[in-house]
PDB file of C-alpha atoms in Angstrom:
ATOM      1  CA  MET Q 743       1.697  -9.479 -29.407  1.00  0.00           C
ATOM      2  CA  ILE Q 744       3.978  -6.841 -27.918  1.00  0.00           C
ATOM      3  CA  ASN Q 745       7.051  -7.342 -25.822  1.00  0.00           C
ATOM      4  CA  GLU Q 746       7.705  -5.898 -22.389  1.00  0.00           C
ATOM      5  CA  ALA Q 747       9.739  -2.941 -23.642  1.00  0.00           C
ATOM      6  CA  GLU Q 748       6.887  -1.884 -25.913  1.00  0.00           C
ATOM      7  CA  PHE Q 749       4.398  -2.352 -23.100  1.00  0.00           C
ATOM      8  CA  ILE Q 750       6.482  -0.147 -20.808  1.00  0.00           C
ATOM      9  CA  GLU Q 751       6.669   2.417 -23.588  1.00  0.00           C
ATOM     10  CA  GLN Q 752       2.883   2.451 -23.711  1.00  0.00           C
ATOM     11  CA  LEU Q 753       2.711   2.765 -19.938  1.00  0.00           C
ATOM     12  CA  THR Q 754       4.860   5.876 -20.062  1.00  0.00           C
ATOM     13  CA  SER Q 755       3.275   7.508 -23.091  1.00  0.00           C
ATOM     14  CA  LYS Q 756       0.534  10.059 -22.603  1.00  0.00           C
ATOM     15  CA  ARG Q 757      -1.549   8.610 -25.385  1.00  0.00           C
ATOM     16  CA  TYR Q 758      -1.647   4.942 -24.315  1.00  0.00           C
ATOM     17  CA  ARG Q 759      -0.890   5.230 -20.619  1.00  0.00           C
ATOM     18  CA  ASP Q 760      -4.410   4.815 -19.229  1.00  0.00           C
ATOM     19  CA  ARG Q 761      -5.244   1.820 -21.395  1.00  0.00           C
ATOM     20  CA  ALA Q 762      -1.904   0.172 -20.690  1.00  0.00           C
ATOM     21  CA  PHE Q 763      -2.266   0.763 -16.954  1.00  0.00           C
ATOM     22  CA  SER Q 764      -5.667  -0.897 -17.012  1.00  0.00           C
ATOM     23  CA  LYS Q 765      -4.020  -3.870 -18.707  1.00  0.00           C
ATOM     24  CA  LEU Q 766      -1.282  -3.846 -16.103  1.00  0.00           C
ATOM     25  CA  LEU Q 767      -3.934  -4.151 -13.386  1.00  0.00           C
ATOM     26  CA  ASP Q 768      -5.473  -7.121 -15.194  1.00  0.00           C
ATOM     27  CA  LEU Q 769      -2.097  -8.800 -15.307  1.00  0.00           C
ATOM     28  CA  TYR Q 770      -0.767  -8.096 -11.844  1.00  0.00           C
ATOM     29  CA  GLN Q 771      -3.493  -7.072  -9.446  1.00  0.00           C
ATOM     30  CA  GLU Q 772      -4.372 -10.555  -8.260  1.00  0.00           C
ATOM     31  CA  ARG Q 773      -0.812 -11.795  -7.992  1.00  0.00           C
ATOM     32  CA  LEU Q 774       0.315  -8.748  -6.053  1.00  0.00           C
ATOM     33  CA  TYR Q 775      -2.745  -8.947  -3.814  1.00  0.00           C
ATOM     34  CA  TRP Q 776      -1.858 -12.479  -2.683  1.00  0.00           C
ATOM     35  CA  HIS Q 777       1.782 -11.521  -2.297  1.00  0.00           C
ATOM     36  CA  ILE Q 778       0.768  -8.628  -0.034  1.00  0.00           C
ATOM     37  CA  ARG Q 779      -1.940 -10.566   1.797  1.00  0.00           C
ATOM     38  CA  LYS Q 780       0.551 -13.154   2.993  1.00  0.00           C
ATOM     39  CA  ILE Q 781       2.670 -10.412   4.527  1.00  0.00           C
ATOM     40  CA  VAL Q 782      -0.007  -8.233   6.143  1.00  0.00           C
ATOM     41  CA  VAL Q 783      -2.408 -11.181   6.664  1.00  0.00           C
ATOM     42  CA  THR Q 784      -5.846  -9.540   6.817  1.00  0.00           C
ATOM     43  CA  HIS Q 785      -7.888  -8.622   3.751  1.00  0.00           C
ATOM     44  CA  ASP Q 786      -8.508  -5.017   4.788  1.00  0.00           C
ATOM     45  CA  ASN Q 787      -4.809  -4.359   5.277  1.00  0.00           C
ATOM     46  CA  ALA Q 788      -3.970  -6.094   1.992  1.00  0.00           C
ATOM     47  CA  ASN Q 789      -6.537  -3.950   0.191  1.00  0.00           C
ATOM     48  CA  ASP Q 790      -4.956  -0.744   1.540  1.00  0.00           C
ATOM     49  CA  VAL Q 791      -1.424  -1.850   0.701  1.00  0.00           C
ATOM     50  CA  LEU Q 792      -2.467  -3.002  -2.785  1.00  0.00           C
ATOM     51  CA  GLN Q 793      -3.880   0.454  -3.547  1.00  0.00           C
ATOM     52  CA  ASN Q 794      -0.734   2.139  -2.255  1.00  0.00           C
ATOM     53  CA  THR Q 795       1.352  -0.234  -4.359  1.00  0.00           C
ATOM     54  CA  PHE Q 796      -0.409   0.637  -7.608  1.00  0.00           C
ATOM     55  CA  LEU Q 797      -0.383   4.341  -6.778  1.00  0.00           C
ATOM     56  CA  ARG Q 798       3.361   4.114  -6.346  1.00  0.00           C
ATOM     57  CA  VAL Q 799       3.725   2.067  -9.527  1.00  0.00           C
ATOM     58  CA  TYR Q 800       1.710   4.641 -11.469  1.00  0.00           C
ATOM     59  CA  LYS Q 801       3.809   7.516 -10.154  1.00  0.00           C
ATOM     60  CA  SER Q 802       7.114   5.703 -10.593  1.00  0.00           C
ATOM     61  CA  LEU Q 803       6.581   4.319 -14.099  1.00  0.00           C
ATOM     62  CA  PRO Q 804       8.130   7.354 -15.825  1.00  0.00           C
ATOM     63  CA  ASN Q 805      11.303   6.705 -13.799  1.00  0.00           C
ATOM     64  CA  PHE Q 806      11.404   2.927 -14.345  1.00  0.00           C
ATOM     65  CA  LYS Q 807      14.924   2.204 -15.624  1.00  0.00           C
ATOM     66  CA  GLN Q 808      14.215  -1.380 -16.753  1.00  0.00           C
ATOM     67  CA  GLN Q 809      17.164  -2.687 -14.764  1.00  0.00           C
ATOM     68  CA  SER Q 810      14.907  -5.559 -13.761  1.00  0.00           C
ATOM     69  CA  SER Q 811      11.764  -6.988 -15.355  1.00  0.00           C
ATOM     70  CA  LEU Q 812       8.490  -5.161 -14.833  1.00  0.00           C
ATOM     71  CA  HIS Q 813       7.306  -8.227 -12.942  1.00  0.00           C
ATOM     72  CA  THR Q 814      10.172  -8.136 -10.437  1.00  0.00           C
ATOM     73  CA  TRP Q 815      10.025  -4.349 -10.115  1.00  0.00           C
ATOM     74  CA  MET Q 816       6.340  -4.446  -9.164  1.00  0.00           C
ATOM     75  CA  TYR Q 817       6.855  -7.272  -6.693  1.00  0.00           C
ATOM     76  CA  LYS Q 818       9.588  -5.225  -5.104  1.00  0.00           C
ATOM     77  CA  ILE Q 819       7.293  -2.217  -4.738  1.00  0.00           C
ATOM     78  CA  ALA Q 820       4.537  -4.410  -3.288  1.00  0.00           C
ATOM     79  CA  TYR Q 821       6.988  -5.980  -0.848  1.00  0.00           C
ATOM     80  CA  ASN Q 822       8.359  -2.598   0.227  1.00  0.00           C
ATOM     81  CA  GLU Q 823       4.859  -1.176   0.689  1.00  0.00           C
ATOM     82  CA  SER Q 824       3.910  -4.187   2.816  1.00  0.00           C
ATOM     83  CA  ILE Q 825       6.999  -3.820   4.990  1.00  0.00           C
ATOM     84  CA  ARG Q 826       6.370  -0.072   5.266  1.00  0.00           C
ATOM     85  CA  PHE Q 827       2.863  -0.879   6.468  1.00  0.00           C
ATOM     86  CA  LEU Q 828       4.166  -3.314   9.083  1.00  0.00           C
ATOM     87  CA  GLU Q 829       6.743  -0.779  10.208  1.00  0.00           C
ATOM     88  CA  SER Q 830       4.034   1.850  10.660  1.00  0.00           C
ATOM     89  CA  GLN Q 831       2.191  -0.663  12.841  1.00  0.00           C
ATOM     90  CA  LYS Q 832       5.407  -1.338  14.695  1.00  0.00           C
ATOM     91  CA  LYS Q 833       5.875   2.354  15.434  1.00  0.00           C
ATOM     92  CA  ARG Q 834       2.289   2.598  16.589  1.00  0.00           C
ATOM     93  CA  THR Q 835       2.589  -0.336  18.947  1.00  0.00           C
ATOM     94  CA  HIS Q 836       6.332  -0.129  19.727  1.00  0.00           C
ATOM     95  CA  SER Q 837       6.848  -3.783  18.822  1.00  0.00           C
ATOM     96  CA  ALA Q 838       9.068  -5.701  16.410  1.00  0.00           C
ATOM     97  CA  ILE Q 839       7.826  -6.527  12.905  1.00  0.00           C
ATOM     98  CA  ASP Q 840       7.668 -10.241  13.708  1.00  0.00           C
ATOM     99  CA  GLU Q 841       5.589  -9.492  16.789  1.00  0.00           C
ATOM    100  CA  VAL Q 842       3.221  -7.351  14.724  1.00  0.00           C
ATOM    101  CA  SER Q 843       2.923 -10.146  12.212  1.00  0.00           C
ATOM    102  CA  GLU Q 844       2.157 -12.648  14.948  1.00  0.00           C
ATOM    103  CA  ARG Q 845      -0.392 -10.316  16.478  1.00  0.00           C
ATOM    104  CA  TYR Q 846      -2.139 -10.083  13.127  1.00  0.00           C
ATOM    105  CA  LEU Q 847      -2.074 -13.819  12.932  1.00  0.00           C
ATOM    106  CA  GLY Q 848      -3.750 -13.891  16.301  1.00  0.00           C
ATOM    107  CA  SER Q 849      -6.507 -11.695  14.917  1.00  0.00           C
ATOM    108  CA  LEU Q 850      -6.737 -13.775  11.745  1.00  0.00           C
ATOM    109  CA  VAL Q 851      -9.422 -15.969  13.238  1.00  0.00           C
ATOM    110  CA  ASP Q 852     -11.565 -12.866  13.741  1.00  0.00           C
ATOM    111  CA  ASP Q 853     -11.142 -11.766  10.119  1.00  0.00           C
ATOM    112  CA  VAL Q 854     -14.357 -12.387   8.188  1.00  0.00           C
ATOM    113  CA  PHE Q 855     -12.206 -13.236   5.179  1.00  0.00           C
ATOM    114  CA  PHE Q 856     -10.471 -16.103   6.927  1.00  0.00           C
ATOM    115  CA  ASP Q 857     -12.360 -19.368   7.058  1.00  0.00           C
ATOM    116  CA  GLY Q 858      -9.518 -21.752   7.728  1.00  0.00           C
ATOM    117  CA  ASP Q 859     -10.018 -25.041   9.503  1.00  0.00           C
ATOM    118  CA  GLU Q 860      -7.751 -26.419  12.196  1.00  0.00           C
ATOM    119  CA  ALA Q 861      -5.099 -27.660   9.740  1.00  0.00           C
ATOM    120  CA  GLN Q 862      -4.969 -24.320   7.894  1.00  0.00           C
ATOM    121  CA  LEU Q 863      -4.676 -22.420  11.153  1.00  0.00           C
ATOM    122  CA  LYS Q 864      -1.881 -24.739  12.223  1.00  0.00           C
ATOM    123  CA  LEU Q 865      -0.006 -24.101   8.987  1.00  0.00           C
ATOM    124  CA  GLN Q 866      -0.462 -20.328   9.397  1.00  0.00           C
ATOM    125  CA  LYS Q 867       0.909 -20.596  12.921  1.00  0.00           C
ATOM    126  CA  ILE Q 868       3.944 -22.574  11.771  1.00  0.00           C
ATOM    127  CA  LEU Q 869       4.611 -20.042   8.993  1.00  0.00           C
ATOM    128  CA  SER Q 870       4.347 -17.199  11.499  1.00  0.00           C
ATOM    129  CA  GLU Q 871       7.019 -18.889  13.628  1.00  0.00           C
ATOM    130  CA  LEU Q 872       9.544 -18.679  10.795  1.00  0.00           C
ATOM    131  CA  PRO Q 873      12.007 -15.766  10.793  1.00  0.00           C
ATOM    132  CA  GLU Q 874      10.595 -12.958   8.650  1.00  0.00           C
ATOM    133  CA  LYS Q 875      12.988 -13.401   5.718  1.00  0.00           C
ATOM    134  CA  GLN Q 876      12.529 -17.167   5.649  1.00  0.00           C
ATOM    135  CA  ARG Q 877       8.776 -16.751   5.641  1.00  0.00           C
ATOM    136  CA  GLN Q 878       8.836 -14.200   2.822  1.00  0.00           C
ATOM    137  CA  VAL Q 879      11.174 -16.335   0.723  1.00  0.00           C
ATOM    138  CA  PHE Q 880       8.981 -19.390   1.263  1.00  0.00           C
ATOM    139  CA  HIS Q 881       5.827 -17.472   0.283  1.00  0.00           C
ATOM    140  CA  MET Q 882       7.420 -16.005  -2.828  1.00  0.00           C
ATOM    141  CA  LYS Q 883       8.829 -19.322  -3.965  1.00  0.00           C
ATOM    142  CA  TYR Q 884       6.033 -21.684  -3.071  1.00  0.00           C
ATOM    143  CA  TYR Q 885       2.865 -19.603  -3.439  1.00  0.00           C
ATOM    144  CA  ASP Q 886       3.913 -16.831  -5.850  1.00  0.00           C
ATOM    145  CA  ASN Q 887       6.025 -19.104  -8.070  1.00  0.00           C
ATOM    146  CA  LEU Q 888       8.912 -16.648  -8.246  1.00  0.00           C
ATOM    147  CA  LYS Q 889      12.293 -17.936  -9.287  1.00  0.00           C
ATOM    148  CA  PHE Q 890      15.194 -17.765  -6.830  1.00  0.00           C
ATOM    149  CA  ARG Q 891      16.810 -15.149  -9.069  1.00  0.00           C
ATOM    150  CA  GLU Q 892      13.672 -13.001  -8.939  1.00  0.00           C
ATOM    151  CA  ILE Q 893      13.323 -13.337  -5.148  1.00  0.00           C
ATOM    152  CA  SER Q 894      16.956 -12.307  -4.904  1.00  0.00           C
ATOM    153  CA  ASP Q 895      16.165  -9.139  -6.883  1.00  0.00           C
ATOM    154  CA  VAL Q 896      13.073  -8.316  -4.831  1.00  0.00           C
ATOM    155  CA  LEU Q 897      14.719  -8.779  -1.435  1.00  0.00           C
ATOM    156  CA  GLU Q 898      18.173  -7.620  -2.564  1.00  0.00           C
ATOM    157  CA  ILE Q 899      19.778 -10.704  -1.034  1.00  0.00           C
ATOM    158  CA  LYS Q 900      22.220 -13.074  -2.731  1.00  0.00           C
ATOM    159  CA  GLU Q 901      20.631 -16.004  -4.532  1.00  0.00           C
ATOM    160  CA  GLY Q 902      22.545 -18.526  -2.433  1.00  0.00           C
ATOM    161  CA  THR Q 903      21.196 -16.976   0.756  1.00  0.00           C
ATOM    162  CA  ILE Q 904      17.685 -17.078  -0.690  1.00  0.00           C
ATOM    163  CA  LYS Q 905      18.036 -20.810  -1.295  1.00  0.00           C
ATOM    164  CA  THR Q 906      19.294 -21.309   2.261  1.00  0.00           C
ATOM    165  CA  HIS Q 907      16.249 -19.404   3.589  1.00  0.00           C
ATOM    166  CA  TYR Q 908      13.878 -21.461   1.458  1.00  0.00           C
ATOM    167  CA  TYR Q 909      15.225 -24.877   2.362  1.00  0.00           C
ATOM    168  CA  GLY Q 910      15.452 -23.799   6.013  1.00  0.00           C
ATOM    169  CA  ALA Q 911      11.750 -22.916   5.891  1.00  0.00           C
ATOM    170  CA  VAL Q 912      10.844 -26.195   4.195  1.00  0.00           C
ATOM    171  CA  LYS Q 913      12.772 -28.139   6.838  1.00  0.00           C
ATOM    172  CA  TYR Q 914      11.063 -26.300   9.690  1.00  0.00           C
ATOM    173  CA  ILE Q 915       7.604 -26.824   8.190  1.00  0.00           C
ATOM    174  CA  GLU Q 916       8.398 -30.468   7.560  1.00  0.00           C
ATOM    175  CA  GLU Q 917       9.337 -30.962  11.192  1.00  0.00           C
ATOM    176  CA  HIS Q 918       6.249 -29.278  12.557  1.00  0.00           C
ATOM    177  CA  ILE Q 919       3.378 -30.199  10.295  1.00  0.00           C
ATOM    178  CA  ASN Q 920       1.757 -33.471   9.428  1.00  0.00           C
ATOM    179  CA  THR Q 921      -0.898 -32.231   7.015  1.00  0.00           C
ATOM    180  CA  VAL Q 922      -1.329 -34.897   4.362  1.00  0.00           C
ATOM    181  CA  GLY Q 923      -0.009 -33.834   0.975  1.00  0.00           C
ATOM    182  CA  TYR Q 924       1.482 -30.496   1.999  1.00  0.00           C
ATOM    183  CA  ILE Q 925       4.990 -31.768   2.672  1.00  0.00           C
ATOM    184  CA  GLU Q 926       5.027 -33.662  -0.600  1.00  0.00           C
ATOM    185  CA  ARG Q 927       3.991 -30.536  -2.478  1.00  0.00           C
ATOM    186  CA  ILE Q 928       6.532 -28.160  -0.923  1.00  0.00           C
ATOM    187  CA  LYS Q 929       9.332 -30.644  -1.525  1.00  0.00           C
ATOM    188  CA  ALA Q 930       8.329 -31.204  -5.134  1.00  0.00           C
TER     189      ALA Q 930
ATOM    190  CA  MET N 453      14.101 -11.179 -19.399  1.00  0.00           C
ATOM    191  CA  LYS N 454      11.684 -10.500 -22.201  1.00  0.00           C
ATOM    192  CA  GLN N 455       8.067 -11.227 -21.569  1.00  0.00           C
ATOM    193  CA  HIS N 456       5.339 -11.200 -24.137  1.00  0.00           C
ATOM    194  CA  ILE N 457       1.872  -9.906 -23.630  1.00  0.00           C
ATOM    195  CA  ASP N 458      -1.089 -10.381 -25.845  1.00  0.00           C
ATOM    196  CA  ASP N 459      -2.801  -7.176 -26.895  1.00  0.00           C
ATOM    197  CA  THR N 460      -6.162  -8.830 -26.357  1.00  0.00           C
ATOM    198  CA  ASN N 461      -7.490  -9.990 -23.008  1.00  0.00           C
ATOM    199  CA  GLU N 462      -5.911 -13.406 -23.545  1.00  0.00           C
ATOM    200  CA  THR N 463      -2.403 -13.260 -22.185  1.00  0.00           C
ATOM    201  CA  THR N 464       0.547 -15.472 -21.514  1.00  0.00           C
ATOM    202  CA  PHE N 465       2.509 -12.732 -19.825  1.00  0.00           C
ATOM    203  CA  ARG N 466       4.487 -15.003 -17.562  1.00  0.00           C
ATOM    204  CA  SER N 467       4.931 -18.728 -17.734  1.00  0.00           C
ATOM    205  CA  THR N 468       4.846 -19.178 -13.958  1.00  0.00           C
ATOM    206  CA  PHE N 469       1.480 -17.434 -13.612  1.00  0.00           C
ATOM    207  CA  ASP N 470      -0.711 -19.548 -11.360  1.00  0.00           C
ATOM    208  CA  MET N 471      -4.305 -19.443 -12.543  1.00  0.00           C
ATOM    209  CA  ASN N 472      -5.408 -21.212  -9.363  1.00  0.00           C
ATOM    210  CA  ALA N 473      -3.822 -18.779  -6.931  1.00  0.00           C
ATOM    211  CA  GLU N 474      -7.108 -18.013  -5.195  1.00  0.00           C
ATOM    212  CA  LYS N 475      -8.008 -21.678  -4.730  1.00  0.00           C
ATOM    213  CA  ARG N 476      -4.530 -22.495  -3.509  1.00  0.00           C
ATOM    214  CA  HIS N 477      -4.470 -19.692  -0.949  1.00  0.00           C
ATOM    215  CA  GLN N 478      -7.904 -20.661   0.261  1.00  0.00           C
ATOM    216  CA  LYS N 479      -7.149 -24.373   0.397  1.00  0.00           C
ATOM    217  CA  ASP N 480      -3.792 -24.134   2.157  1.00  0.00           C
ATOM    218  CA  LEU N 481      -4.105 -20.953   4.185  1.00  0.00           C
ATOM    219  CA  GLY N 482      -7.841 -20.440   4.574  1.00  0.00           C
ATOM    220  CA  LEU N 483      -7.643 -16.978   3.026  1.00  0.00           C
ATOM    221  CA  LYS N 484     -10.602 -15.745   1.041  1.00  0.00           C
ATOM    222  CA  ILE N 485     -11.689 -12.505  -0.575  1.00  0.00           C
ATOM    223  CA  PRO N 486     -14.996 -10.657  -1.024  1.00  0.00           C
ATOM    224  CA  GLU N 487     -17.049 -11.499  -4.095  1.00  0.00           C
ATOM    225  CA  ASN N 488     -16.019  -9.479  -7.180  1.00  0.00           C
ATOM    226  CA  TYR N 489     -13.217  -7.959  -5.154  1.00  0.00           C
ATOM    227  CA  PHE N 490     -10.706  -7.647  -7.975  1.00  0.00           C
ATOM    228  CA  SER N 491     -13.063  -5.911 -10.402  1.00  0.00           C
ATOM    229  CA  GLN N 492     -14.086  -3.439  -7.694  1.00  0.00           C
ATOM    230  CA  SER N 493     -10.508  -2.939  -6.602  1.00  0.00           C
ATOM    231  CA  LYS N 494      -9.433  -2.312 -10.196  1.00  0.00           C
ATOM    232  CA  ALA N 495     -12.108   0.345 -10.619  1.00  0.00           C
ATOM    233  CA  GLY N 496     -11.000   2.017  -7.392  1.00  0.00           C
ATOM    234  CA  ILE N 497      -7.333   2.025  -8.347  1.00  0.00           C
ATOM    235  CA  LEU N 498      -8.087   3.366 -11.833  1.00  0.00           C
ATOM    236  CA  ALA N 499     -10.155   6.164 -10.307  1.00  0.00           C
ATOM    237  CA  MET N 500      -7.208   7.105  -8.119  1.00  0.00           C
ATOM    238  CA  THR N 501      -4.658   6.970 -10.915  1.00  0.00           C
ATOM    239  CA  THR N 502      -5.872   7.444 -14.455  1.00  0.00           C
ATOM    240  CA  GLY N 503      -9.086   9.131 -13.326  1.00  0.00           C
ATOM    241  CA  GLN N 504      -9.373  12.000 -10.922  1.00  0.00           C
ATOM    242  CA  SER N 505      -6.505  12.016  -8.480  1.00  0.00           C
ATOM    243  CA  GLN N 506      -7.667  11.494  -4.931  1.00  0.00           C
ATOM    244  CA  GLU N 507      -4.235  11.731  -3.445  1.00  0.00           C
ATOM    245  CA  VAL N 508      -4.191  13.124   0.067  1.00  0.00           C
ATOM    246  CA  ILE N 509      -1.747  16.033   0.263  1.00  0.00           C
ATOM    247  CA  PRO N 510      -0.076  16.308   3.663  1.00  0.00           C
ATOM    248  CA  LEU N 511      -0.954  19.509   5.494  1.00  0.00           C
ATOM    249  CA  TYR N 512       2.621  20.706   5.544  1.00  0.00           C
ATOM    250  CA  LYS N 513       2.818  20.468   1.745  1.00  0.00           C
ATOM    251  CA  ARG N 514      -0.343  22.434   1.087  1.00  0.00           C
ATOM    252  CA  LYS N 515      -0.098  25.947  -0.244  1.00  0.00           C
ATOM    253  CA  ILE N 516      -1.439  28.610   2.096  1.00  0.00           C
ATOM    254  CA  THR N 517      -4.279  30.318   0.293  1.00  0.00           C
ATOM    255  CA  TRP N 518      -5.882  33.638   1.122  1.00  0.00           C
ATOM    256  CA  ILE N 519      -8.947  31.762   2.355  1.00  0.00           C
ATOM    257  CA  SER N 520      -6.988  29.749   4.891  1.00  0.00           C
ATOM    258  CA  MET N 521      -5.072  32.860   5.951  1.00  0.00           C
ATOM    259  CA  ALA N 522      -8.264  34.815   6.453  1.00  0.00           C
ATOM    260  CA  ALA N 523      -9.870  31.899   8.295  1.00  0.00           C
ATOM    261  CA  THR N 524      -6.860  31.648  10.597  1.00  0.00           C
ATOM    262  CA  VAL N 525      -6.929  35.357  11.402  1.00  0.00           C
ATOM    263  CA  ALA N 526     -10.699  35.324  11.937  1.00  0.00           C
ATOM    264  CA  LEU N 527     -10.434  32.346  14.272  1.00  0.00           C
ATOM    265  CA  LEU N 528      -7.668  33.936  16.291  1.00  0.00           C
ATOM    266  CA  LEU N 529      -9.532  37.218  16.544  1.00  0.00           C
ATOM    267  CA  THR N 530     -12.716  35.443  17.590  1.00  0.00           C
ATOM    268  CA  LEU N 531     -10.859  33.581  20.296  1.00  0.00           C
ATOM    269  CA  ALA N 532      -9.189  36.786  21.433  1.00  0.00           C
ATOM    270  CA  ILE N 533     -12.501  38.596  21.779  1.00  0.00           C
ATOM    271  CA  TYR N 534     -14.906  35.929  22.974  1.00  0.00           C
ATOM    272  CA  ASN N 535     -12.877  33.291  24.778  1.00  0.00           C
ATOM    273  CA  PRO N 536     -12.945  34.216  28.476  1.00  0.00           C
ATOM    274  CA  PHE N 537     -10.415  31.530  29.396  1.00  0.00           C
ATOM    275  CA  THR N 538      -7.656  32.820  27.181  1.00  0.00           C
ATOM    276  CA  LYS N 539      -5.399  35.599  28.209  1.00  0.00           C
ATOM    277  CA  ASN N 540      -5.151  38.383  25.660  1.00  0.00           C
ATOM    278  CA  THR N 541      -1.375  38.306  25.722  1.00  0.00           C
ATOM    279  CA  VAL N 542      -1.311  34.723  24.459  1.00  0.00           C
ATOM    280  CA  VAL N 543      -3.731  35.446  21.635  1.00  0.00           C
ATOM    281  CA  GLU N 544      -1.798  38.526  20.652  1.00  0.00           C
ATOM    282  CA  GLU N 545       1.244  36.326  20.286  1.00  0.00           C
ATOM    283  CA  ASP N 546      -0.770  33.911  18.128  1.00  0.00           C
ATOM    284  CA  VAL N 547      -1.966  36.757  15.951  1.00  0.00           C
ATOM    285  CA  LEU N 548       1.589  37.920  15.656  1.00  0.00           C
ATOM    286  CA  ILE N 549       2.743  34.446  14.623  1.00  0.00           C
ATOM    287  CA  ALA N 550      -0.125  34.074  12.138  1.00  0.00           C
ATOM    288  CA  SER N 551       0.639  37.463  10.684  1.00  0.00           C
ATOM    289  CA  LEU N 552       4.163  36.334   9.874  1.00  0.00           C
ATOM    290  CA  PHE N 553       2.660  33.950   7.298  1.00  0.00           C
ATOM    291  CA  THR N 554       0.439  36.528   5.659  1.00  0.00           C
ATOM    292  CA  GLU N 555       0.847  39.772   3.819  1.00  0.00           C
ATOM    293  CA  GLU N 556       0.884  42.613   6.305  1.00  0.00           C
ATOM    294  CA  GLU N 557      -1.408  44.679   4.141  1.00  0.00           C
ATOM    295  CA  SER N 558      -4.035  41.945   3.874  1.00  0.00           C
ATOM    296  CA  VAL N 559      -4.016  41.433   7.642  1.00  0.00           C
ATOM    297  CA  ASP N 560      -4.506  45.163   8.205  1.00  0.00           C
ATOM    298  CA  ASP N 561      -7.341  45.264   5.697  1.00  0.00           C
ATOM    299  CA  PHE N 562      -8.999  42.261   7.240  1.00  0.00           C
ATOM    300  CA  VAL N 563      -8.700  43.602  10.782  1.00  0.00           C
ATOM    301  CA  ASP N 564     -10.063  47.021   9.705  1.00  0.00           C
ATOM    302  CA  ASP N 565     -13.026  45.387   7.983  1.00  0.00           C
ATOM    303  CA  PHE N 566     -13.682  43.131  10.924  1.00  0.00           C
ATOM    304  CA  VAL N 567     -13.569  45.988  13.435  1.00  0.00           C
ATOM    305  CA  ASN N 568     -15.800  48.172  11.280  1.00  0.00           C
ATOM    306  CA  ASP N 569     -18.325  45.477  10.438  1.00  0.00           C
ATOM    307  CA  GLU N 570     -18.581  43.602  13.697  1.00  0.00           C
ATOM    308  CA  LEU N 571     -17.369  45.598  16.659  1.00  0.00           C
ATOM    309  CA  LEU N 572     -18.438  49.125  15.677  1.00  0.00           C
ATOM    310  CA  THR N 573     -21.809  47.875  14.465  1.00  0.00           C
ATOM    311  CA  GLU N 574     -22.295  46.031  17.717  1.00  0.00           C
ATOM    312  CA  GLU N 575     -21.435  49.135  19.695  1.00  0.00           C
ATOM    313  CA  VAL N 576     -23.933  51.205  17.679  1.00  0.00           C
ATOM    314  CA  PHE N 577     -26.695  48.687  18.345  1.00  0.00           C
ATOM    315  CA  THR N 578     -25.982  48.493  22.037  1.00  0.00           C
ATOM    316  CA  GLU N 579     -25.969  52.257  22.532  1.00  0.00           C
TER     317      GLU N 579
END
């Protein structure tokens, strides 16, 4: 067993770096993929952003100051890469990030890696109607199991505001969806 | 926050880690992934990081090598000689601009060689 500081030391040492980075991928690849996928929606886009995220992580590790946990730091990079991707789409199409996100949602049904039924599509639509920050907070809290404190670090927003975003999202979803079991789970 | 990782493949790196993330995303949101995606993705990322770097260097950051300089000059000269739609004055300006990025001596050498090898030879054959 090694602690995080020792693991980071391995990640930044020439001798152990490659092996430690492989371990880092085992630990975080899947979690970061789902985090990214919920922002950029389609699998192909998520795949691109995931690669960019780990490239940036690899390059930035020597400069990691350990002011936050490795976990939070990587989520922050993944989030920033996802937003950067959406902004590049925004520049290309001259539309707002929310509009880009909604447009992707529109194309979700054409994605071969989406096989949602009517209820799942309805939930996706409701989530897409949330303001961007509310949606991201809801995803990070409910699906990624991040703590409010960690979401606050990733988004650089006060913890109280994060809670307001989350409960605002839950309320909106509650008012607009009647999928059996979902409301009970998000309120749990 | 201190987190502990196991040095083996078994890990309890973070207590909130959701082992059923894939099922949950598929069940609630209808999102799925290609078969063996994560193992293939890991191999790809490792190849780009710990393996051979496949980073794309933007054009403006690339160093100008003698090959690219020579290729630029050759292209400009070819256009100047063979392109009937381009006015010579414009090409001369381009050559002038290109020459600003190269060593004057190497441009002179290249032009001399080109004139000797291509143009003079061509003239000899056509006589």
